[in-house]
Coordinates of C-alpha atoms in Angstrom, one line a residue:
M1108 CA -16.9 -40.1 -40.8
S1109 CA -14.5 -40.9 -38.1
T1110 CA -14.0 -44.4 -36.6
E1111 CA -12.6 -46.0 -33.7
R1112 CA -11.5 -49.5 -33.3
K1113 CA -8.6 -51.4 -31.0
T1114 CA -6.0 -52.5 -32.6
Q1115 CA -5.1 -56.6 -32.4
T1116 CA -2.0 -58.1 -31.8
S1117 CA -1.7 -61.9 -32.8
P1118 CA 0.8 -64.2 -32.3
M1119 CA 1.7 -66.4 -35.2
G1120 CA -1.0 -68.7 -35.9
A1121 CA -0.2 -72.5 -36.5
H1122 CA -0.8 -72.4 -40.0
G1123 CA 2.1 -71.9 -42.7
G1124 CA 5.3 -69.9 -40.6
G1125 CA 7.3 -72.4 -38.4
P1126 CA 9.1 -75.3 -39.2
R1127 CA 8.0 -78.0 -41.8
G1128 CA 9.9 -80.3 -40.1
G1129 CA 13.4 -81.8 -38.8
P1130 CA 16.4 -83.8 -40.3
L1131 CA 13.6 -84.6 -43.0
G1132 CA 11.7 -82.2 -43.2
P1133 CA 8.1 -83.3 -42.1
M1134 CA 8.1 -86.6 -42.1
G1135 CA 7.2 -88.3 -39.1
R1136 CA 5.4 -85.4 -39.2
P1137 CA 0.9 -85.6 -38.2
A1138 CA 0.8 -83.1 -42.1
E1139 CA -2.5 -80.9 -41.5
K1140 CA -5.1 -82.4 -44.3
A1141 CA -8.0 -80.8 -46.1
K1142 CA -11.7 -81.5 -45.4
D1143 CA -12.0 -81.4 -49.2
F1144 CA -8.4 -82.4 -50.9
K1145 CA -9.9 -82.7 -54.8
G1146 CA -12.4 -79.8 -54.4
S1147 CA -9.7 -77.2 -52.3
F1148 CA -6.1 -78.2 -55.1
K1149 CA -9.1 -77.6 -58.1
R1150 CA -9.7 -74.4 -56.9
L1151 CA -6.0 -73.6 -56.4
L1152 CA -5.5 -75.0 -60.1
G1153 CA -8.1 -72.2 -61.4
Y1154 CA -5.6 -69.1 -59.8
L1155 CA -2.9 -71.8 -61.9
K1156 CA -4.8 -71.8 -65.0
P1157 CA -4.0 -68.4 -66.3
R1158 CA -0.4 -68.9 -66.2
R1159 CA -0.7 -73.0 -67.7
F1160 CA 1.7 -72.4 -70.4
R1161 CA 4.6 -70.9 -68.1
L1162 CA 4.6 -74.3 -65.5
L1163 CA 4.3 -76.0 -69.2
V1164 CA 7.9 -74.2 -69.6
V1165 CA 8.4 -74.9 -66.8
L1166 CA 8.1 -78.5 -67.0
L1167 CA 9.9 -78.5 -69.6
F1168 CA 12.6 -77.3 -68.2
A1169 CA 12.9 -78.8 -65.4
V1170 CA 13.0 -82.1 -66.8
L1171 CA 15.6 -81.0 -69.6
S1172 CA 17.6 -80.1 -66.4
T1173 CA 17.4 -83.9 -65.0
V1174 CA 17.8 -85.8 -67.7
F1175 CA 21.1 -83.6 -68.2
S1176 CA 22.1 -84.1 -64.4
I1177 CA 21.4 -87.7 -64.8
A1178 CA 23.2 -88.7 -68.1
S1179 CA 26.6 -87.6 -66.1
P1180 CA 27.2 -90.7 -64.3
K1181 CA 27.2 -93.3 -67.5
I1182 CA 29.2 -90.9 -69.8
M1183 CA 31.5 -90.4 -66.9
G1184 CA 31.2 -93.8 -66.2
K1185 CA 33.2 -94.2 -69.8
A1186 CA 35.9 -92.3 -69.1
T1187 CA 36.2 -94.4 -65.6
T1188 CA 36.1 -98.2 -68.0
K1189 CA 39.0 -96.0 -70.6
L1190 CA 41.5 -95.7 -67.5
F1191 CA 40.8 -99.1 -66.7
E1192 CA 41.0 -99.9 -70.1
G1193 CA 44.6 -98.7 -70.6
L1194 CA 45.9 -99.3 -67.1
M1195 CA 44.9 -103.0 -67.2
M1196 CA 47.1 -102.9 -70.5
K1197 CA 49.6 -101.6 -69.4
L1198 CA 50.1 -104.1 -66.2
K1199 CA 49.7 -107.1 -69.5
H1200 CA 53.1 -105.2 -71.1
V1201 CA 51.5 -105.1 -74.0
P1202 CA 53.8 -102.9 -76.2
E1203 CA 52.8 -99.3 -76.8
A1204 CA 50.1 -99.6 -74.8
T1205 CA 48.6 -96.1 -73.8
V1206 CA 46.1 -94.0 -71.7
D1207 CA 43.7 -92.5 -74.4
F1208 CA 43.4 -88.6 -72.1
N1209 CA 42.5 -87.2 -75.2
Y1210 CA 39.3 -89.5 -74.9
I1211 CA 38.9 -88.7 -71.4
L1212 CA 39.4 -84.8 -71.4
N1213 CA 36.6 -85.0 -73.8
I1214 CA 34.8 -86.8 -71.7
L1215 CA 35.2 -84.1 -68.9
F1216 CA 34.2 -81.8 -71.6
I1217 CA 31.4 -83.3 -72.0
L1218 CA 30.5 -83.7 -68.1
A1219 CA 31.2 -80.4 -67.8
G1220 CA 29.0 -78.2 -71.0
L1221 CA 25.8 -81.0 -69.3
Y1222 CA 26.5 -79.3 -65.6
I1223 CA 26.6 -76.1 -67.0
I1224 CA 23.0 -76.8 -69.3
S1225 CA 21.9 -78.1 -66.4
A1226 CA 22.1 -75.8 -64.3
I1227 CA 21.3 -73.0 -67.3
F1228 CA 18.0 -74.7 -67.7
M1229 CA 17.1 -74.8 -63.7
Y1230 CA 18.3 -71.6 -62.9
I1231 CA 15.7 -70.9 -65.8
Q1232 CA 12.4 -72.5 -64.5
Q1233 CA 13.5 -71.2 -61.1
Y1234 CA 13.0 -67.8 -61.9
I1235 CA 9.5 -68.4 -64.2
M1236 CA 8.5 -70.2 -61.3
A1237 CA 9.3 -67.5 -58.9
G1238 CA 7.6 -65.4 -61.2
V1239 CA 4.0 -67.5 -61.1
A1240 CA 4.0 -67.5 -57.7
Q1241 CA 4.6 -64.6 -56.9
Q1242 CA 1.7 -63.5 -59.2
T1243 CA -0.7 -66.5 -58.3
V1244 CA -0.7 -65.3 -54.1
Y1245 CA -0.4 -61.5 -55.3
D1246 CA -4.3 -62.6 -56.6
M1247 CA -5.3 -64.4 -53.5
R1248 CA -4.5 -61.9 -51.4
R1249 CA -6.4 -59.2 -53.8
D1250 CA -9.4 -61.8 -53.4
V1251 CA -9.0 -61.4 -49.6
N1252 CA -8.8 -58.7 -49.8
L1253 CA -11.5 -57.5 -51.4
K1254 CA -14.0 -59.9 -49.5
L1255 CA -13.0 -59.5 -45.9
S1256 CA -14.1 -55.3 -47.0
R1257 CA -16.9 -57.0 -48.2
L1258 CA -17.9 -58.9 -45.4
P1259 CA -20.4 -58.5 -42.6
L1260 CA -19.5 -57.0 -39.0
K1261 CA -21.1 -60.0 -37.8
F1262 CA -18.4 -62.2 -39.7
F1263 CA -15.3 -60.2 -37.7
D1264 CA -17.4 -60.3 -33.4
S1265 CA -17.6 -64.5 -34.9
R1266 CA -13.7 -65.1 -35.1
T1267 CA -11.0 -63.9 -33.6
H1268 CA -8.1 -61.4 -35.3
G1269 CA -5.3 -63.7 -35.3
D1270 CA -7.6 -66.7 -37.2
I1271 CA -8.1 -64.1 -39.6
L1272 CA -4.4 -62.5 -40.2
S1273 CA -3.4 -65.8 -40.1
R1274 CA -4.9 -67.3 -43.0
V1275 CA -4.9 -64.0 -45.0
S1276 CA -0.3 -64.3 -44.0
N1277 CA 0.7 -67.4 -42.9
D1278 CA -1.8 -69.9 -44.9
I1279 CA -1.3 -67.7 -47.9
D1280 CA 3.4 -67.5 -47.3
N1281 CA 2.2 -71.4 -47.1
I1282 CA 1.3 -71.7 -50.4
A1283 CA 3.0 -69.4 -52.4
T1284 CA 6.7 -71.2 -49.6
T1285 CA 5.3 -74.6 -52.4
L1286 CA 4.4 -73.4 -55.4
Q1287 CA 7.7 -71.5 -55.3
Q1288 CA 9.7 -75.1 -53.9
S1289 CA 7.8 -77.6 -52.9
L1290 CA 6.6 -78.0 -56.8
T1291 CA 9.8 -77.7 -58.9
Q1292 CA 11.5 -79.5 -56.1
L1293 CA 8.3 -82.4 -57.0
I1294 CA 8.7 -82.3 -60.4
T1295 CA 12.6 -83.0 -60.8
A1296 CA 12.3 -85.7 -57.9
V1297 CA 9.8 -87.4 -59.8
V1298 CA 11.1 -87.3 -63.3
T1299 CA 15.1 -88.0 -61.4
L1300 CA 12.9 -91.4 -60.0
L1301 CA 11.9 -92.2 -63.5
G1302 CA 15.4 -91.7 -65.3
I1303 CA 17.4 -93.2 -62.6
L1304 CA 15.6 -96.4 -62.8
I1305 CA 15.7 -96.5 -66.4
M1306 CA 19.4 -96.3 -66.8
M1307 CA 20.0 -98.1 -64.6
L1308 CA 17.5 -101.0 -66.2
T1309 CA 19.7 -100.1 -69.2
I1310 CA 23.2 -100.5 -67.4
S1311 CA 22.2 -104.3 -65.4
P1312 CA 18.4 -105.7 -65.5
W1313 CA 19.9 -108.0 -62.7
L1314 CA 21.5 -105.3 -60.3
T1315 CA 18.7 -102.9 -60.7
L1316 CA 16.9 -106.2 -59.5
I1317 CA 19.5 -107.0 -57.1
F1318 CA 18.8 -103.4 -56.0
L1319 CA 14.8 -102.4 -55.9
A1320 CA 14.7 -106.0 -54.0
V1321 CA 16.1 -104.1 -50.8
L1322 CA 13.4 -100.9 -51.1
P1323 CA 10.8 -103.0 -48.9
L1324 CA 12.5 -102.7 -46.4
S1325 CA 13.5 -99.5 -47.1
A1326 CA 9.9 -98.7 -46.9
L1327 CA 8.9 -100.9 -43.8
V1328 CA 11.2 -99.4 -41.9
T1329 CA 9.8 -95.3 -42.6
K1330 CA 6.3 -97.1 -42.0
A1331 CA 7.5 -98.9 -38.9
V1332 CA 9.5 -94.9 -37.5
A1333 CA 6.9 -92.5 -38.8
S1334 CA 3.7 -94.2 -37.6
R1335 CA 5.9 -94.1 -34.2
S1336 CA 7.2 -90.6 -34.4
Q1337 CA 3.8 -88.9 -35.6
K1338 CA 2.3 -89.5 -32.1
F1339 CA 5.0 -87.9 -30.2
F1340 CA 5.5 -84.8 -32.4
A1341 CA 1.6 -84.5 -32.7
G1342 CA 2.1 -84.6 -28.1
Q1343 CA 4.9 -81.5 -28.7
Q1344 CA 3.2 -79.4 -30.7
K1345 CA 0.5 -80.3 -28.1
V1346 CA 2.2 -79.4 -24.9
L1347 CA 4.0 -76.3 -26.8
G1348 CA 1.0 -74.0 -27.7
E1349 CA 0.7 -74.7 -23.3
L1350 CA 4.0 -73.6 -22.7
N1351 CA 2.9 -70.4 -25.2
G1352 CA -0.1 -69.8 -23.4
H1353 CA 1.8 -69.9 -20.2
V1354 CA 4.5 -67.8 -20.7
E1355 CA 2.4 -65.1 -22.7
E1356 CA 0.1 -65.4 -19.9
M1357 CA 3.0 -64.3 -17.6
Y1358 CA 4.9 -61.9 -19.3
T1359 CA 1.5 -60.1 -19.6
G1360 CA 0.5 -60.5 -16.2
H1361 CA 3.3 -59.4 -14.4
Q1362 CA 2.2 -57.0 -12.8
I1363 CA -0.6 -58.8 -11.3
I1364 CA 1.7 -62.0 -10.2
K1365 CA 4.2 -59.8 -8.4
A1366 CA 1.6 -57.9 -6.6
F1367 CA 0.0 -60.8 -4.9
G1368 CA 3.6 -62.9 -5.0
R1369 CA 2.6 -66.6 -6.9
E1370 CA 5.3 -65.7 -9.0
E1371 CA 7.3 -69.3 -7.5
E1372 CA 4.0 -70.7 -8.3
S1373 CA 4.9 -69.3 -12.3
I1374 CA 8.2 -70.8 -12.1
A1375 CA 6.8 -74.5 -11.0
R1376 CA 4.0 -74.6 -13.4
F1377 CA 6.9 -73.5 -16.6
K1378 CA 8.7 -76.3 -15.2
Q1379 CA 7.0 -78.3 -15.2
I1380 CA 5.1 -77.7 -19.3
N1381 CA 8.6 -77.2 -19.5
E1382 CA 9.8 -81.2 -18.3
E1383 CA 7.2 -82.0 -20.2
L1384 CA 8.0 -81.0 -23.2
Y1385 CA 11.4 -82.1 -22.9
E1386 CA 10.6 -85.4 -22.6
V1387 CA 7.9 -85.8 -25.8
G1388 CA 10.9 -83.6 -28.0
W1389 CA 13.3 -85.5 -26.9
K1390 CA 11.0 -88.5 -28.0
A1391 CA 9.8 -87.0 -30.8
Q1392 CA 14.0 -85.6 -33.0
F1393 CA 15.0 -89.1 -31.9
M1394 CA 12.1 -91.4 -33.8
S1395 CA 12.7 -88.9 -36.8
G1396 CA 16.0 -88.9 -37.0
I1397 CA 16.6 -92.2 -36.2
I1398 CA 15.3 -93.4 -39.8
V1399 CA 18.0 -91.5 -41.7
P1400 CA 20.4 -94.9 -39.9
L1401 CA 18.5 -97.2 -40.1
L1402 CA 18.2 -96.1 -44.2
S1403 CA 21.4 -95.3 -44.6
L1404 CA 22.1 -98.9 -43.2
I1405 CA 19.9 -100.3 -45.5
N1406 CA 21.3 -99.3 -48.0
N1407 CA 24.8 -99.8 -47.6
I1408 CA 23.4 -103.5 -48.0
G1409 CA 22.1 -103.0 -50.4
Y1410 CA 25.7 -100.5 -52.7
V1411 CA 27.4 -104.2 -51.2
L1412 CA 25.3 -106.7 -52.6
V1413 CA 26.1 -104.5 -56.1
T1414 CA 29.2 -104.1 -56.1
V1415 CA 29.9 -107.1 -55.3
V1416 CA 27.8 -108.9 -58.3
G1417 CA 28.6 -105.9 -60.3
G1418 CA 32.5 -106.9 -59.9
I1419 CA 31.5 -110.6 -61.0
F1420 CA 30.1 -108.8 -64.0
V1421 CA 33.1 -107.4 -65.1
I1422 CA 35.5 -110.5 -63.9
N1423 CA 32.8 -111.8 -67.0
R1424 CA 33.2 -109.0 -68.9
T1425 CA 29.1 -108.8 -69.0
I1426 CA 29.9 -104.9 -68.4
T1427 CA 32.3 -102.4 -68.2
I1428 CA 33.7 -101.4 -64.4
G1429 CA 32.5 -97.5 -65.7
D1430 CA 28.4 -99.5 -66.0
V1431 CA 29.6 -100.6 -62.8
Q1432 CA 30.8 -96.7 -61.1
A1433 CA 27.8 -95.4 -62.7
F1434 CA 24.7 -97.8 -61.5
I1435 CA 26.6 -97.3 -57.7
Q1436 CA 26.9 -93.5 -58.8
Y1437 CA 22.6 -94.6 -59.7
S1438 CA 22.1 -96.1 -55.9
R1439 CA 23.0 -93.7 -54.0
Q1440 CA 21.3 -90.9 -55.4
F1441 CA 17.8 -92.9 -56.2
T1442 CA 16.5 -93.1 -52.2
Q1443 CA 16.7 -89.2 -52.1
P1444 CA 13.8 -88.3 -54.9
I1445 CA 12.0 -91.0 -52.6
V1446 CA 13.1 -89.5 -49.0
Q1447 CA 12.3 -85.9 -50.9
T1448 CA 8.8 -86.7 -52.9
A1449 CA 7.6 -88.7 -49.6
N1450 CA 8.1 -85.3 -47.8
I1451 CA 6.9 -82.6 -50.8
V1452 CA 3.5 -84.6 -50.3
N1453 CA 3.0 -84.1 -47.1
I1454 CA 3.8 -80.7 -47.3
I1455 CA 1.3 -80.3 -50.3
Q1456 CA -1.2 -81.9 -48.4
S1457 CA -0.4 -79.2 -45.6
T1458 CA -0.3 -76.8 -48.6
I1459 CA -4.0 -77.4 -49.7
A1460 CA -5.3 -77.3 -46.2
S1461 CA -3.8 -73.5 -46.2
A1462 CA -5.4 -73.1 -49.7
E1463 CA -9.6 -74.3 -47.9
R1464 CA -9.1 -72.7 -45.4
V1465 CA -8.1 -69.4 -47.7
F1466 CA -11.4 -69.8 -49.4
E1467 CA -13.6 -70.3 -46.8
I1468 CA -12.9 -66.9 -46.1
L1469 CA -13.4 -66.4 -50.3
D1470 CA -16.4 -68.1 -49.4
E1471 CA -18.3 -66.4 -46.4
T1472 CA -21.5 -64.3 -46.9
E1473 CA -21.2 -60.9 -47.6
E1474 CA -23.1 -57.8 -46.6
V1475 CA -27.1 -57.9 -48.9
A1476 CA -25.1 -55.3 -52.0
D1477 CA -27.6 -52.0 -52.1
S1478 CA -30.0 -52.0 -54.5
D1479 CA -29.2 -50.4 -58.1
D1480 CA -31.7 -47.7 -56.7
A1481 CA -30.2 -46.7 -53.8
Q1482 CA -30.0 -43.6 -53.0
L1483 CA -27.3 -40.7 -51.6
I1484 CA -28.5 -38.0 -48.9
A1485 CA -26.8 -34.5 -49.9
F1486 CA -27.4 -32.6 -47.0
P1487 CA -28.1 -34.8 -44.5
R1488 CA -29.7 -33.2 -41.6
G1489 CA -29.8 -35.3 -39.1
N1490 CA -33.4 -36.4 -38.1
V1491 CA -33.4 -40.4 -37.3
N1492 CA -36.3 -42.6 -36.8
L1493 CA -37.1 -46.4 -35.2
Q1494 CA -39.9 -48.0 -36.4
N1495 CA -41.1 -51.1 -34.0
V1496 CA -37.2 -52.5 -35.4
K1497 CA -36.6 -56.7 -34.0
F1498 CA -33.1 -58.0 -33.8
R1499 CA -31.4 -61.0 -33.2
Y1500 CA -28.1 -62.2 -33.4
Q1501 CA -29.2 -65.6 -33.0
E1502 CA -32.5 -67.1 -34.9
N1503 CA -33.6 -68.5 -31.8
V1504 CA -32.7 -65.8 -29.8
P1505 CA -34.8 -62.8 -29.2
L1506 CA -32.7 -59.3 -28.7
I1507 CA -35.0 -55.8 -29.8
E1508 CA -38.2 -56.3 -30.1
D1509 CA -40.5 -53.3 -31.9
L1510 CA -38.0 -50.8 -30.7
S1511 CA -39.4 -47.2 -31.7
I1512 CA -37.1 -44.0 -31.1
E1513 CA -37.5 -40.8 -33.0
V1514 CA -35.1 -38.2 -32.8
K1515 CA -34.7 -35.3 -34.3
A1516 CA -31.6 -32.3 -36.0
G1517 CA -29.4 -31.7 -33.2
Q1518 CA -30.9 -33.4 -30.7
T1519 CA -28.5 -35.2 -27.8
V1520 CA -29.1 -38.6 -26.8
A1521 CA -28.0 -41.3 -24.2
V1522 CA -28.7 -44.4 -24.1
V1523 CA -28.0 -46.3 -20.5
G1524 CA -28.5 -49.4 -19.4
P1525 CA -26.8 -52.4 -18.1
T1526 CA -23.5 -54.9 -19.7
G1527 CA -25.6 -56.8 -22.5
A1528 CA -29.5 -54.5 -22.8
G1529 CA -28.4 -54.0 -26.5
K1530 CA -26.3 -50.5 -26.4
T1531 CA -23.1 -51.6 -29.0
T1532 CA -26.4 -53.4 -30.8
L1533 CA -28.0 -49.9 -31.5
V1534 CA -25.3 -49.1 -32.7
N1535 CA -24.8 -51.3 -35.0
L1536 CA -27.2 -51.0 -36.9
L1537 CA -28.0 -47.6 -37.2
M1538 CA -24.9 -47.6 -39.1
R1539 CA -26.3 -51.5 -41.5
F1540 CA -22.7 -53.1 -39.8
Y1541 CA -26.3 -55.8 -38.5
E1542 CA -29.1 -56.1 -41.5
I1543 CA -32.5 -55.7 -39.1
D1544 CA -35.4 -58.1 -38.7
G1545 CA -37.8 -56.5 -39.1
G1546 CA -39.4 -52.7 -38.8
K1547 CA -37.5 -50.1 -40.2
I1548 CA -35.4 -47.4 -39.9
T1549 CA -35.0 -43.9 -41.8
V1550 CA -32.3 -40.8 -41.6
D1551 CA -34.2 -38.1 -42.5
G1552 CA -37.6 -40.1 -43.5
V1553 CA -35.1 -42.4 -45.5
D1554 CA -35.1 -46.0 -45.0
I1555 CA -31.7 -46.5 -44.1
R1556 CA -31.7 -49.9 -46.9
D1557 CA -32.4 -47.8 -49.1
I1558 CA -29.6 -45.7 -49.0
K1559 CA -25.8 -46.4 -50.1
R1560 CA -24.1 -48.1 -46.8
T1561 CA -20.7 -45.7 -47.8
A1562 CA -23.0 -42.5 -48.3
L1563 CA -25.0 -43.7 -44.9
R1564 CA -21.3 -44.1 -42.7
S1565 CA -20.5 -41.0 -44.4
I1566 CA -23.3 -39.2 -42.2
F1567 CA -21.7 -40.8 -39.2
G1568 CA -19.0 -40.2 -36.7
M1569 CA -17.6 -42.2 -34.3
V1570 CA -15.5 -41.9 -31.2
L1571 CA -14.8 -44.7 -29.3
Q1572 CA -13.6 -45.9 -25.7
D1573 CA -10.2 -47.9 -27.2
T1574 CA -9.4 -46.1 -29.9
W1575 CA -7.5 -46.9 -33.2
L1576 CA -4.3 -44.6 -34.4
F1577 CA -3.0 -46.2 -36.7
N1578 CA 1.1 -46.5 -37.3
G1579 CA 1.7 -42.8 -39.8
S1580 CA 1.9 -39.0 -38.9
I1581 CA -0.5 -36.6 -36.3
R1582 CA -1.2 -34.7 -39.3
D1583 CA -2.4 -38.1 -41.0
N1584 CA -4.7 -39.2 -38.1
I1585 CA -6.4 -36.7 -37.9
A1586 CA -7.1 -36.1 -41.4
Y1587 CA -7.9 -39.6 -41.4
G1588 CA -11.8 -38.4 -41.1
R1589 CA -12.1 -36.1 -44.2
E1590 CA -10.5 -36.7 -47.7
G1591 CA -8.4 -34.3 -49.5
A1592 CA -8.1 -32.0 -46.1
S1593 CA -6.4 -28.9 -46.1
E1594 CA -3.5 -27.7 -43.8
A1595 CA -5.2 -25.6 -42.2
E1596 CA -8.6 -27.4 -41.9
I1597 CA -6.3 -30.2 -39.7
I1598 CA -5.1 -27.1 -36.7
R1599 CA -8.3 -25.6 -36.4
A1600 CA -10.1 -29.9 -35.9
A1601 CA -7.1 -30.7 -33.2
K1602 CA -7.5 -26.9 -31.6
T1603 CA -11.6 -27.2 -31.8
A1604 CA -10.2 -30.6 -29.9
H1605 CA -8.0 -29.3 -27.6
A1606 CA -5.0 -32.0 -29.6
D1607 CA -3.0 -28.1 -31.3
H1608 CA -1.1 -27.6 -27.6
F1609 CA 0.1 -30.9 -26.9
I1610 CA 0.8 -32.0 -30.6
R1611 CA 3.0 -28.7 -30.7
T1612 CA 4.5 -29.4 -27.7
L1613 CA 6.0 -32.5 -29.5
P1614 CA 9.6 -32.6 -30.8
E1615 CA 8.3 -33.0 -34.3
G1616 CA 4.9 -31.3 -34.0
Y1617 CA 2.4 -32.6 -36.8
N1618 CA 5.0 -34.4 -38.0
T1619 CA 5.7 -36.4 -34.4
I1620 CA 5.2 -40.4 -35.8
L1621 CA 3.0 -42.7 -33.6
N1622 CA 4.1 -46.4 -33.7
E1623 CA 2.1 -48.8 -34.2
E1624 CA -0.1 -49.3 -30.7
A1625 CA 0.5 -45.2 -30.3
S1626 CA 2.0 -46.4 -26.8
N1627 CA 4.8 -42.9 -28.1
I1628 CA 1.6 -40.9 -26.3
S1629 CA -1.0 -40.9 -24.1
Q1630 CA -4.2 -42.6 -23.8
G1631 CA -5.8 -39.1 -23.5
Q1632 CA -4.9 -38.0 -25.9
K1633 CA -5.3 -39.8 -27.9
Q1634 CA -9.1 -39.6 -27.7
L1635 CA -8.3 -35.8 -28.2
L1636 CA -6.9 -37.3 -32.6
T1637 CA -9.6 -38.9 -32.8
I1638 CA -12.1 -36.6 -31.4
A1639 CA -10.1 -34.0 -33.6
R1640 CA -10.4 -36.3 -36.6
A1641 CA -14.2 -37.3 -36.2
I1642 CA -14.1 -33.3 -36.1
L1643 CA -12.1 -33.1 -39.1
A1644 CA -15.0 -35.4 -41.1
D1645 CA -17.6 -33.0 -40.2
P1646 CA -20.8 -36.0 -39.9
A1647 CA -24.6 -35.2 -39.5
I1648 CA -24.9 -37.6 -36.5
L1649 CA -21.8 -39.1 -33.8
I1650 CA -22.4 -41.8 -32.0
L1651 CA -19.4 -41.4 -28.5
D1652 CA -18.5 -44.1 -26.2
E1653 CA -17.8 -41.6 -23.0
A1654 CA -13.9 -42.5 -23.2
T1655 CA -12.2 -41.0 -19.6
S1656 CA -12.2 -43.8 -17.5
S1657 CA -8.7 -44.3 -17.9
V1658 CA -7.7 -40.1 -17.4
D1659 CA -6.1 -37.6 -15.5
S1660 CA -9.1 -34.8 -14.0
R1661 CA -7.3 -32.3 -16.1
T1662 CA -7.4 -34.3 -19.4
E1663 CA -11.0 -35.8 -18.9
V1664 CA -11.8 -31.9 -18.5
Y1665 CA -10.6 -31.1 -22.3
I1666 CA -12.0 -34.0 -23.4
Q1667 CA -15.1 -33.6 -22.0
K1668 CA -15.0 -30.0 -23.8
A1669 CA -13.6 -31.7 -26.8
M1670 CA -16.4 -33.7 -27.6
I1671 CA -19.3 -30.8 -26.3
A1672 CA -17.7 -28.7 -29.3
L1673 CA -17.9 -31.7 -31.1
M1674 CA -21.8 -32.1 -30.5
K1675 CA -22.6 -28.3 -31.3
K1676 CA -25.3 -28.8 -33.3
R1677 CA -25.2 -32.5 -34.3
T1678 CA -27.6 -35.4 -33.7
S1679 CA -25.8 -37.1 -30.9
F1680 CA -26.3 -40.7 -30.0
V1681 CA -24.1 -40.8 -26.0
I1682 CA -23.2 -43.9 -24.9
A1683 CA -23.0 -43.1 -21.3
H1684 CA -21.0 -45.1 -19.0
R1685 CA -21.5 -42.0 -15.9
L1686 CA -24.6 -40.8 -15.5
S1687 CA -23.0 -37.5 -14.3
T1688 CA -22.5 -36.4 -17.8
I1689 CA -25.3 -37.1 -19.3
R1690 CA -27.5 -34.7 -17.8
D1691 CA -27.7 -32.0 -19.8
A1692 CA -29.4 -34.7 -23.3
D1693 CA -32.4 -34.4 -25.2
L1694 CA -33.3 -37.8 -24.8
I1695 CA -32.1 -40.4 -22.6
L1696 CA -32.4 -44.5 -23.5
V1697 CA -32.3 -46.6 -20.5
M1698 CA -32.6 -50.2 -22.6
D1699 CA -32.2 -53.4 -20.6
N1700 CA -32.9 -57.0 -22.7
G1701 CA -32.1 -54.6 -25.9
S1702 CA -36.1 -53.0 -24.9
V1703 CA -36.0 -49.3 -24.5
I1704 CA -38.1 -49.4 -21.1
E1705 CA -37.8 -45.8 -19.1
K1706 CA -37.3 -42.8 -21.5
G1707 CA -37.7 -38.8 -21.1
T1708 CA -34.8 -36.1 -19.5
H1709 CA -32.9 -36.1 -16.8
N1710 CA -35.4 -34.5 -14.2
E1711 CA -38.1 -36.4 -16.0
L1712 CA -36.0 -39.7 -15.1
L1713 CA -36.3 -39.7 -11.7
A1714 CA -38.9 -37.5 -10.6
Q1715 CA -40.4 -41.5 -11.7
G1716 CA -38.3 -42.7 -9.6
G1717 CA -38.1 -46.0 -12.0
F1718 CA -34.7 -47.9 -12.7
Y1719 CA -32.5 -45.1 -14.0
A1720 CA -33.1 -43.4 -10.7
D1721 CA -32.0 -46.4 -8.6
L1722 CA -29.4 -46.2 -11.4
Y1723 CA -28.3 -42.8 -10.5
K1724 CA -28.3 -42.8 -7.2
S1725 CA -25.9 -45.5 -6.7
Q1726 CA -23.8 -43.9 -8.7
F1727 CA -23.5 -41.5 -6.0
S1728 CA -24.4 -43.1 -3.0
G1729 CA -22.3 -46.1 -2.6
G1730 CA -24.6 -48.5 -3.7
N1731 CA -24.9 -51.5 -5.1
I1732 CA -21.8 -52.5 -8.0
D1733 CA -23.9 -55.1 -10.1
E1734 CA -26.6 -52.0 -10.1
Q1735 CA -23.7 -49.5 -11.6
A1736 CA -23.0 -51.1 -14.5
V1737 CA -24.0 -49.2 -17.1

């Protein structure tokens, strides 16, 4: 089967893939929230469950790494105390007073060992977590890919390609980044916070109380600034979206803009949006950035209080100077895990929202499964029969009502009618992209619901107006029509499609690599390749969407000849756009509002003087444009 679909690319969505924040990460930014945080979180944990042992190892190593790191200031304080005591003895002119450098050297060796051990544990935890994260998202991508292959066409028709791509790529990447980085950072931040608090209490409960008294002020300032900055960040994202949309629109339609002389208007509009973005952007960044100096001011107040009170305690010999030094180091480190935890909580909230968007795909209703006794038609002849078929996209909006058509093997059936008449719907129903609501469709006397979908679709070949060619060689694109096709069969199909000549004029011939948009060959050449692909597939039934409207006359002749060769001895459904191309069809179906309002040969329909006759005459006599839409 040769299926053609239009390739669409989408700019990176708003979910994942973008920056995570300013100077303090996402602090002050409105994080995307999950609709069901608890349920989505539990479901994400389900993907982590098979790796729970490794996660426990990561937790253990993260705790050990942090503990060894936290112990360092306290041990360093002992060296400072020993150095201070020796100097004080010398200042008092105590006989034989010396500084015990051996003790200090031992302390330094111990510190070096602690830092090395902490680094090793951190390396191991990151190594294990990288594997856990990548294996988890590997499973998620596999499940999503398998799910997408089982979803009906209805799902893809009701959503933009950009949204689906964003969920499959950006949202899963967001989950991977959080698992690999933010999760271990959260563990480290929490352990660091608790560890520092415990170490501070062991040094001096009074100093700890003085230091903690300043923290509520930090929290109030952070909350006040963050609440104000959120609305600016929300406004910034809104205006940025408008700017991106304007730029994309202007650059994709730059020829039209130049043709109508609207450059100045476009530039003026860009300037207006850009100024709006500047106004809201600098406010957002200023409000986010002001948190740092404000917190530094408050922390310095606490630092001064701790230093003064600690100095008094040293004079009174309540604690040693090394302990004061260690306490000051701990107080300097205390706010970092708090800010880090706040940022990570925001990131995790956004990550669960990403996971929820992925799970929404996994929860979509799949195609009706093939029955256990589904049949295969070994040698399809191509007889197609539609009996009282009913179908509607929306429950309360009927589209096709009691449609009955009988097509014999080898016949060419043309389907014409205005836009929205149901021509494309008919194709979708024949290939079971959509399930009918009533009646029956048979191929060679077998209900298509009793045939395996893959087997049914292999009976059909499609050549659509919107060509689909993938990034690969011309040989591979033609060979896509049938697995295991030989070189000779590929060339024979290309010759039949009148594509061999132009292929051989290319520098690399059949090895020529088509880029992602296949823009290195013309539209007509693309169409000839898709016809060659369909010829190689050798289907019993063809569905053709005339594709000669955007090619030159000479190429149109080649395409018409290729289509005639392709249709030979095959049942063919031709969605006709130009009525001049279907005069020789065995049967012409004229559709309107989902029903066949006329049917017969070209001459019979002209003789009836009905809708088809009016449509045909309008195309060849410059009639009303509205009547020409087919």
